[in-house]
PDB file of C-alpha atoms in Angstrom:
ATOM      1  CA  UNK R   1       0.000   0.000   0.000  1.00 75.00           C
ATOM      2  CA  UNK R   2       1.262   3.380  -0.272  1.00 83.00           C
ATOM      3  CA  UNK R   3       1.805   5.854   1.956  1.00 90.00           C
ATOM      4  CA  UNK R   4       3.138   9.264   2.722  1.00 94.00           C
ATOM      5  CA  UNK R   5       5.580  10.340   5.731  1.00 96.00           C
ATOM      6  CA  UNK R   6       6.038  13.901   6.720  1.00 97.00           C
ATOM      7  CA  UNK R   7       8.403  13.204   9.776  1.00 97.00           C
ATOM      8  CA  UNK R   8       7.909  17.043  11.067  1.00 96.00           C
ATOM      9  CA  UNK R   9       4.715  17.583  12.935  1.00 95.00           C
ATOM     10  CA  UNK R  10       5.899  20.968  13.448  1.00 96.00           C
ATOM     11  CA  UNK R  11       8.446  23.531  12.773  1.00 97.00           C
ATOM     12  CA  UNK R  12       9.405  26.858  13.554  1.00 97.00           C
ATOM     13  CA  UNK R  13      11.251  29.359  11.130  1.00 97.00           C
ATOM     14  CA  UNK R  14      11.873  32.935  11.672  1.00 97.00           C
ATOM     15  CA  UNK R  15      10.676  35.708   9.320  1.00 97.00           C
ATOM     16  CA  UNK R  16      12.992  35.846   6.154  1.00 97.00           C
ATOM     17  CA  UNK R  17      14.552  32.455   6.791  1.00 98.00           C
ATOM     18  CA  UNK R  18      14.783  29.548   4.327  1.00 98.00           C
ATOM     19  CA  UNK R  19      12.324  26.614   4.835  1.00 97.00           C
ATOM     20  CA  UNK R  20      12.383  22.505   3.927  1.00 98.00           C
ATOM     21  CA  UNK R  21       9.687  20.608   4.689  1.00 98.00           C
ATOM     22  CA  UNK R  22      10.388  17.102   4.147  1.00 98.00           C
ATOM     23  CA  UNK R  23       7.866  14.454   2.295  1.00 98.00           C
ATOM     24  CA  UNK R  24       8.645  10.598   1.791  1.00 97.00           C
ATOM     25  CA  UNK R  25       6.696   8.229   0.290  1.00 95.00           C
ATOM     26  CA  UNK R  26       5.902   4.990  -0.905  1.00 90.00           C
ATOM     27  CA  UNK R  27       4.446   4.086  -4.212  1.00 84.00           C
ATOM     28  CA  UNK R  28       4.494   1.277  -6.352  1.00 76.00           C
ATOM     29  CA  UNK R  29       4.761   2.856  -9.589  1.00 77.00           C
ATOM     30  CA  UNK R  30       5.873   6.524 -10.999  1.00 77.00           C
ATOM     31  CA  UNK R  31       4.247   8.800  -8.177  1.00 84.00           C
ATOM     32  CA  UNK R  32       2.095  11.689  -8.969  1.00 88.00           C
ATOM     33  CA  UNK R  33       3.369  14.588  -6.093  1.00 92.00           C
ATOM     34  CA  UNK R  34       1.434  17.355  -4.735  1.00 94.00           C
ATOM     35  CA  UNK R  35       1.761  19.619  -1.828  1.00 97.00           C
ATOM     36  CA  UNK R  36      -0.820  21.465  -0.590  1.00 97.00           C
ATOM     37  CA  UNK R  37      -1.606  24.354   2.146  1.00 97.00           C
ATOM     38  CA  UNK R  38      -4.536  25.091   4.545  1.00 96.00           C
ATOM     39  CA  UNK R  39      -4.878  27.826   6.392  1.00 92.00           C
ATOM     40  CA  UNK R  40      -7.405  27.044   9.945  1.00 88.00           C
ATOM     41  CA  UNK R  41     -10.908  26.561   8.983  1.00 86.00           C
ATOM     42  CA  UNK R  42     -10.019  26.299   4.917  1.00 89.00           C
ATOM     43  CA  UNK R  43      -9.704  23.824   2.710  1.00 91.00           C
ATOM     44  CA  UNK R  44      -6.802  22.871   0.906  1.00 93.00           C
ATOM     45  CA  UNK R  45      -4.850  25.138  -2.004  1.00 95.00           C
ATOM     46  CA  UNK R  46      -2.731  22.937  -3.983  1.00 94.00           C
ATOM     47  CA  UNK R  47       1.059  24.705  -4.584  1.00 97.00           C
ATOM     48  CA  UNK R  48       2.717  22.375  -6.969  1.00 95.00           C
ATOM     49  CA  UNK R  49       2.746  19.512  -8.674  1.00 92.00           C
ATOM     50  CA  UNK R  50       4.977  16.667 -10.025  1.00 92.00           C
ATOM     51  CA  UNK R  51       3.968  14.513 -13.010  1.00 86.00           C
ATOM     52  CA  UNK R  52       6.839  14.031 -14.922  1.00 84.00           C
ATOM     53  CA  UNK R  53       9.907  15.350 -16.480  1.00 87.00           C
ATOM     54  CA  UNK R  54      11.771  18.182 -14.924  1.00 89.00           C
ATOM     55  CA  UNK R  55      12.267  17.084 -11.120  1.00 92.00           C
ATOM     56  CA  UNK R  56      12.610  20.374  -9.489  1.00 96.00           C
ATOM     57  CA  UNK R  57       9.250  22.191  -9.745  1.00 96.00           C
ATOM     58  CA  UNK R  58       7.955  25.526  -9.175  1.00 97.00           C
ATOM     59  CA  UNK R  59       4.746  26.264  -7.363  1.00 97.00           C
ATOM     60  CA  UNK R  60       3.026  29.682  -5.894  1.00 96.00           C
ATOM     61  CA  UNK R  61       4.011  31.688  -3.220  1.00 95.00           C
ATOM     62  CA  UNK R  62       7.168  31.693  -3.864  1.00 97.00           C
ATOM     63  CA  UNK R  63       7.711  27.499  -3.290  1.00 98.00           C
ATOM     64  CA  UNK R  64       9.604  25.099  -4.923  1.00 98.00           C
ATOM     65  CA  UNK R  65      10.003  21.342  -4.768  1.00 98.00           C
ATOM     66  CA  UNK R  66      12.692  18.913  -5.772  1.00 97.00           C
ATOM     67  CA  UNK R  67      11.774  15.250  -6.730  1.00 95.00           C
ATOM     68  CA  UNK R  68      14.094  12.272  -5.891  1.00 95.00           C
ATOM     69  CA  UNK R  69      13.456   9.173  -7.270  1.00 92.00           C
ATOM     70  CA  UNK R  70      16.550   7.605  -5.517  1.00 92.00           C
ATOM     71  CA  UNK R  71      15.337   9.330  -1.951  1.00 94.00           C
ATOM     72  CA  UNK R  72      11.597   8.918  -2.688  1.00 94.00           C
ATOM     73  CA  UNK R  73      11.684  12.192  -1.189  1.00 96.00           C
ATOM     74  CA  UNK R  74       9.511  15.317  -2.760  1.00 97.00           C
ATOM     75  CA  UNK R  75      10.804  18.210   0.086  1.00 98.00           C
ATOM     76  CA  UNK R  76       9.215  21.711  -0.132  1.00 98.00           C
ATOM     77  CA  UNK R  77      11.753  24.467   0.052  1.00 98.00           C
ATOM     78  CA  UNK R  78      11.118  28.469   0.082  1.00 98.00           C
ATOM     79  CA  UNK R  79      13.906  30.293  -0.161  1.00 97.00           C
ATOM     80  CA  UNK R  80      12.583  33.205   2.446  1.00 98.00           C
ATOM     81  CA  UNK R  81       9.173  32.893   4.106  1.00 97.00           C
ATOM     82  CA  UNK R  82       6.757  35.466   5.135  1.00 96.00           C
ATOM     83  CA  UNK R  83       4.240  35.342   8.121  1.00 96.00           C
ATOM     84  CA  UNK R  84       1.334  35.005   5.787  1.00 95.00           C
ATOM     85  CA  UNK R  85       3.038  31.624   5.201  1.00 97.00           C
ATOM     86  CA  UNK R  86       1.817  30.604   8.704  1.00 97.00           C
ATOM     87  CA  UNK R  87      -0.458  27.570   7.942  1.00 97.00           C
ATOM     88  CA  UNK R  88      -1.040  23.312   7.720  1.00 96.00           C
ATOM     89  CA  UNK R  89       1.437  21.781   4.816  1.00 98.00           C
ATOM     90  CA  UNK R  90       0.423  18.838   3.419  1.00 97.00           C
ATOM     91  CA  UNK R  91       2.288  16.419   0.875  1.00 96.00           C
ATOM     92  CA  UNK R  92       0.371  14.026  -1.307  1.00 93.00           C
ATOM     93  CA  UNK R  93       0.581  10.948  -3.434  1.00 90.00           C
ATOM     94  CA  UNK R  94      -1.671   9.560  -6.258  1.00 84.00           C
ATOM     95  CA  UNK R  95      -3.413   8.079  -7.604  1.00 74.00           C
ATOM     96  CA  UNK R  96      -4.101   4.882  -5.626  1.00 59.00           C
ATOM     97  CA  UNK R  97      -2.730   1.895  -7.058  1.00 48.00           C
ATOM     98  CA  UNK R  98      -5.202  -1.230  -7.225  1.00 43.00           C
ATOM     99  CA  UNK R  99      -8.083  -1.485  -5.014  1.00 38.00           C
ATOM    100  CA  UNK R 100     -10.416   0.111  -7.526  1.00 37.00           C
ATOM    101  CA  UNK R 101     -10.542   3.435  -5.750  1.00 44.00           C
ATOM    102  CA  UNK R 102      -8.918   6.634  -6.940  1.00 70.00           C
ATOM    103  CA  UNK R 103      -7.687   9.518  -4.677  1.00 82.00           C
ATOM    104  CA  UNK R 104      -4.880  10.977  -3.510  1.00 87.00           C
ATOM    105  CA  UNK R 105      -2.951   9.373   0.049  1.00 89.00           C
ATOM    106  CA  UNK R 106      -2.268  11.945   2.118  1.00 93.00           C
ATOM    107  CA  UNK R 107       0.486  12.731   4.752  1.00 95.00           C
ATOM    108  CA  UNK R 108      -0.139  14.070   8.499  1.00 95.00           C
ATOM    109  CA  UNK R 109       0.711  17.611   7.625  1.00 96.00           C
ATOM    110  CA  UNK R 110       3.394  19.676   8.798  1.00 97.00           C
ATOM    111  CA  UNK R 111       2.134  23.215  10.882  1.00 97.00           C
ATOM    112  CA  UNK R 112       4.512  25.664   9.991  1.00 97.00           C
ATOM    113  CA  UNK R 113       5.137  28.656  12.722  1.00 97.00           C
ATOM    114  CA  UNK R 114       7.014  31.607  11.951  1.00 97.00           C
ATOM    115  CA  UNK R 115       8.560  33.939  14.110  1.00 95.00           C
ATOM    116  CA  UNK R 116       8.845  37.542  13.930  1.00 90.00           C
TER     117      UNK R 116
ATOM    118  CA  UNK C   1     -15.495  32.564 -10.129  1.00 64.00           C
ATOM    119  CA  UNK C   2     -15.678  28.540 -10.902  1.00 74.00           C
ATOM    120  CA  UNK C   3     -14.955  26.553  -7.576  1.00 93.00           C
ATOM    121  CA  UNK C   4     -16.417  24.293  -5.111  1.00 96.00           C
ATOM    122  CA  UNK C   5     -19.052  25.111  -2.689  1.00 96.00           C
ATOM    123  CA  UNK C   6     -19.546  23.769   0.437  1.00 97.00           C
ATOM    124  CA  UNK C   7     -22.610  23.792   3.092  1.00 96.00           C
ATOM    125  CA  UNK C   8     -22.785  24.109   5.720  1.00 96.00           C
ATOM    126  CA  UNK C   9     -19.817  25.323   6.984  1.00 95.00           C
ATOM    127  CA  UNK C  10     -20.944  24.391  10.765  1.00 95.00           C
ATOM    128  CA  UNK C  11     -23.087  21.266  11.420  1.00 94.00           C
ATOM    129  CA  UNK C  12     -24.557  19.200  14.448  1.00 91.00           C
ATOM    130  CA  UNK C  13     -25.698  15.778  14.739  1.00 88.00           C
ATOM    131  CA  UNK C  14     -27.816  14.860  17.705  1.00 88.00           C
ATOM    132  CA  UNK C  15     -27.088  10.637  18.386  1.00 84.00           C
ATOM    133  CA  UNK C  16     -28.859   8.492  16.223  1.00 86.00           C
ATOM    134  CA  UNK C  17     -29.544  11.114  13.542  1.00 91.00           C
ATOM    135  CA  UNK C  18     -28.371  10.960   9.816  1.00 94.00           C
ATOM    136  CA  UNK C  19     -27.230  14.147   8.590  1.00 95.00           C
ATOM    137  CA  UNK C  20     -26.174  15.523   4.884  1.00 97.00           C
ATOM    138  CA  UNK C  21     -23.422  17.581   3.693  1.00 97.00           C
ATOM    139  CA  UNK C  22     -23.395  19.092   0.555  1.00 98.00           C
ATOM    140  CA  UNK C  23     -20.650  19.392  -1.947  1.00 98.00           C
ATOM    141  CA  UNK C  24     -21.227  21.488  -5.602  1.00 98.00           C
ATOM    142  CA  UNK C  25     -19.116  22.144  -8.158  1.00 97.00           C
ATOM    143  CA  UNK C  26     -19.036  24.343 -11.297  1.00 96.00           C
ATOM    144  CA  UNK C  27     -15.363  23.727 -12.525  1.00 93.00           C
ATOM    145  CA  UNK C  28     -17.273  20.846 -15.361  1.00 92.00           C
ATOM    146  CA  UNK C  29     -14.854  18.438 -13.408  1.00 91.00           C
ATOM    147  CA  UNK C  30     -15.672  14.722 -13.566  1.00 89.00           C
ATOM    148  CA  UNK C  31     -14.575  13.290 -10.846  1.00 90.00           C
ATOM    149  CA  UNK C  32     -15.616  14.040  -7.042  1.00 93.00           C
ATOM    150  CA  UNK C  33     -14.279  12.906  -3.612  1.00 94.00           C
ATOM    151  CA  UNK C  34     -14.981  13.100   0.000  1.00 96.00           C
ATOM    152  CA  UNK C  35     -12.417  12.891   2.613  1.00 96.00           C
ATOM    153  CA  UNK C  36     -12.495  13.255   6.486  1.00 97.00           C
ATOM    154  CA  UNK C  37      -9.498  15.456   8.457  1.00 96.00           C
ATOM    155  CA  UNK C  38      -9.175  14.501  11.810  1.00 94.00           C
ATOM    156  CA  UNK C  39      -6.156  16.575  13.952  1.00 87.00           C
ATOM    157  CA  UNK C  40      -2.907  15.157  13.306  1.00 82.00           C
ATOM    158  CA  UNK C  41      -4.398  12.990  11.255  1.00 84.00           C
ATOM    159  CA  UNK C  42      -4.061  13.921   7.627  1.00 88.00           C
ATOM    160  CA  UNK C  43      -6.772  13.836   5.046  1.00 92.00           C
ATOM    161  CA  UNK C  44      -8.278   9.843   4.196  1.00 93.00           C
ATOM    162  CA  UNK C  45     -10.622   9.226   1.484  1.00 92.00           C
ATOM    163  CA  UNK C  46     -14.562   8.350   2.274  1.00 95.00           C
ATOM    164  CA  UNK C  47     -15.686   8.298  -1.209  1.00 94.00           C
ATOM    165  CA  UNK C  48     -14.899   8.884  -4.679  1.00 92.00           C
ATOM    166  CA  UNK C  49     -17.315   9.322  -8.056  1.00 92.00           C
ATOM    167  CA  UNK C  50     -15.562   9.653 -11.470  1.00 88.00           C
ATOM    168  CA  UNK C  51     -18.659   9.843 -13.487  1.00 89.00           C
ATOM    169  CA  UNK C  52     -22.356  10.318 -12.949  1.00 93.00           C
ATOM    170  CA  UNK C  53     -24.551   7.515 -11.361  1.00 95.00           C
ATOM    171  CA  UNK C  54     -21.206   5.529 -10.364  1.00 93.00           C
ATOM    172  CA  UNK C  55     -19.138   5.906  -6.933  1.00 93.00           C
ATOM    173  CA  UNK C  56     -16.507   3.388  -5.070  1.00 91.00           C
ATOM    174  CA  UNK C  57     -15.656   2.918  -1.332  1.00 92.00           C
ATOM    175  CA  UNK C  58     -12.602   4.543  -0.209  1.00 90.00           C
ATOM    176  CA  UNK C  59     -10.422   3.874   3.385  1.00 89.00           C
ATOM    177  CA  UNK C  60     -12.966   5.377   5.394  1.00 94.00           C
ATOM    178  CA  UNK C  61     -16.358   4.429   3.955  1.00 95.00           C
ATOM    179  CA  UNK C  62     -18.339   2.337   6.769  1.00 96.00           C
ATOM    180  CA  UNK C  63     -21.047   4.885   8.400  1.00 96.00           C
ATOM    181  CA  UNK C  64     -21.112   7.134   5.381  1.00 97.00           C
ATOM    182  CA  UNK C  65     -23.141   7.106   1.920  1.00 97.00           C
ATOM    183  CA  UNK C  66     -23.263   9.340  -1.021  1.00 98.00           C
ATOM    184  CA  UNK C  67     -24.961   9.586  -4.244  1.00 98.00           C
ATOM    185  CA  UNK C  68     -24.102  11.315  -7.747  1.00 97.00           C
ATOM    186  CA  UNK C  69     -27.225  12.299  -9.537  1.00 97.00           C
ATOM    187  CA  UNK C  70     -25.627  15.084 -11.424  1.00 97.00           C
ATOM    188  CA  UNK C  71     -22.123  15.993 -12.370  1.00 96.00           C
ATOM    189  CA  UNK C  72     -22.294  19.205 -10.416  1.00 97.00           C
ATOM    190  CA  UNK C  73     -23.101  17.245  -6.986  1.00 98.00           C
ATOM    191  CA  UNK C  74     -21.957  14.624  -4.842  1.00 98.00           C
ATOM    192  CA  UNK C  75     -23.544  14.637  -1.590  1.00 98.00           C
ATOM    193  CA  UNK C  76     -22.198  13.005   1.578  1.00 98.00           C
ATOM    194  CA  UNK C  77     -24.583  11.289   3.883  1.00 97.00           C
ATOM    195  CA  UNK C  78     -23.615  10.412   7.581  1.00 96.00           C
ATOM    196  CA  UNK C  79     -25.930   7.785   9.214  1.00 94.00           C
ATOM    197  CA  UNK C  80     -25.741   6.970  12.486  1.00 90.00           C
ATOM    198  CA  UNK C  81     -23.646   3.450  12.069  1.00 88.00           C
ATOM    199  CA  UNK C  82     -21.023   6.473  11.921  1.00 89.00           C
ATOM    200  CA  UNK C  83     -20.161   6.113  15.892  1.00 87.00           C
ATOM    201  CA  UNK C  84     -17.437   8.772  15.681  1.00 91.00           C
ATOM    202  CA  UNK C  85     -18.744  11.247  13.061  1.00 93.00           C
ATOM    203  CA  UNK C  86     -16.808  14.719  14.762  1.00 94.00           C
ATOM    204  CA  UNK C  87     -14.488  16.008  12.008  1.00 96.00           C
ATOM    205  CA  UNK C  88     -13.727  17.988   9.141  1.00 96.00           C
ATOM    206  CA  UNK C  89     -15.268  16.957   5.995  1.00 97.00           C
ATOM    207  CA  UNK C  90     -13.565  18.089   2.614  1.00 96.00           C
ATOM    208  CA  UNK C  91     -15.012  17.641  -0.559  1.00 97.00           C
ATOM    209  CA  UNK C  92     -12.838  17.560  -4.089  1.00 94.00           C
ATOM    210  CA  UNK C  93     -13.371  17.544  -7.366  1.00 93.00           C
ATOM    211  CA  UNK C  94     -10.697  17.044 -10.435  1.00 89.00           C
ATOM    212  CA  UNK C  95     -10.929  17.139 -13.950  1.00 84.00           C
ATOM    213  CA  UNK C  96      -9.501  13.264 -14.237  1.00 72.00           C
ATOM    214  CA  UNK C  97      -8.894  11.085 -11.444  1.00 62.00           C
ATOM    215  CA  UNK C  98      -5.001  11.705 -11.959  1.00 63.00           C
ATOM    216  CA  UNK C  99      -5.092  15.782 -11.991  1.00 71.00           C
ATOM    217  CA  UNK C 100      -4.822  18.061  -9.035  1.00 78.00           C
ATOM    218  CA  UNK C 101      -7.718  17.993  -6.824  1.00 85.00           C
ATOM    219  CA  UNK C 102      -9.598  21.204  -6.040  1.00 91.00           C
ATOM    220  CA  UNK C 103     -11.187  21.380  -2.824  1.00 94.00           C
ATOM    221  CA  UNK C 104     -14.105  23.214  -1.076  1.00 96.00           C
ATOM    222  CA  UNK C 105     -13.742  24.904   2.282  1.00 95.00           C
ATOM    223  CA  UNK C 106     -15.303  22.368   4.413  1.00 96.00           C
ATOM    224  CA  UNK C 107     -17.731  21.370   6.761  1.00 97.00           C
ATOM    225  CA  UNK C 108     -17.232  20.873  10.721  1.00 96.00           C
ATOM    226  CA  UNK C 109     -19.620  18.230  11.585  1.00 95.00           C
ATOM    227  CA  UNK C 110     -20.073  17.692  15.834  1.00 93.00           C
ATOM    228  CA  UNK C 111     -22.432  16.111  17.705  1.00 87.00           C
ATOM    229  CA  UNK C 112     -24.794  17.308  20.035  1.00 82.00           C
TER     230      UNK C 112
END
């Protein structure tokens, strides 16, 4: 079965720092690779996407992502983040393989805290 | 604005008591989804619909039933075999099953 780990529950950057927010997974095939954001109370803005080709992808906001095949890592990185960035991260694999049901697996998320 | 709409954003189930959340979308997507959020728990799929009149189980689905009468809406039902029913319920929608899922703002669902 597949799955997604995001091994940070939490972290806490200051304003105008870099950021990684790490995502491993496990999929039987060639993943598809999303990361998403919530903000309390929302739902879910997707930031970028990996299908194929080009492994280091840009997103909104300012984010970028880097897949690794070799790793089966697909980390989030933002070069300097803002307090608006303040929010629920969430890296996601798909679609299901076998079973008969489609969707994306999700990871726990990762709540981001900045600092002034 | 195309999206996906949600209601309501607040609801309450009294024990025993089946209750409906609604999900619409005007983005033409096919394919619809449910999932529940519970803290620390990530997002897990209840149900998914990729075309009209058809719909599979997902990880989640015991306690829960949905329908697809028309493209634009894919309602979630939550009976009351549902023994722990408090959570955040998401609804999705994606033009095919592979693309990027859009989602709607949610409903909190607690019980009375």
């Amino acid at each position: 079965a597949q799955s997604v780990t995001q091994p940070d529950i939490h972290i806490t950057v200051s304003e105008g720092a870099s950021l990684e927010l790490r995502c491993n997974y496990s999929y039987g095939a060639t993943p598809y690779l999303f990361w998403y954001v919530q903000s309390p109370g929302q739902g879910l803005q997707l930031l970028l996407k990996y299908f194929s080709g080009d492994t280091l992808v840009q997103g909104i906001k300012g984010f970028e992502a880097e897949f690794k095949r070799s790793q089966s890592s697909f980390n989030l990185r933002k070069p300097s983040v803002h307090w608006s960035d303040a929010a629920e991260y969430f890296c996601a694999v798909g679609p299901y393989s076998g079973g008969g049901a489609d969707g994306l697996t999700f990871g726990k998320g990762t709540h981001l805290i900045i600092q002034p | 604005d195309g999206g996906i709409t949600q209601s309501p954003k607040y609801l309450f189930r009294k024990e025993g008591q089946n209750v409906t959340l609604s999900c619409e979308q005007n983005l033409n997507h096919d394919a619809m989804y449910w999932y529940r959020q519970d803290p620390g728990q990530g997002l897990r799929l209840i149900y998914y619909s990729q075309i009209v009149n058809d719909f599979q189980k997902g990880d989640i689905a015991e306690g829960y039933s949905v329908s697809r009468e028309k493209k634009e809406s894919f309602p979630l039902t939550v009976t009351s075999a549902q023994k722990n029913p408090t959570a955040f319920y998401l609804c999705a929608s994606s033009k095919q099953e592979r693309l990027p899922q859009h989602f709607g703002d949610g409903t909190r669902l607690s019980i009375l």
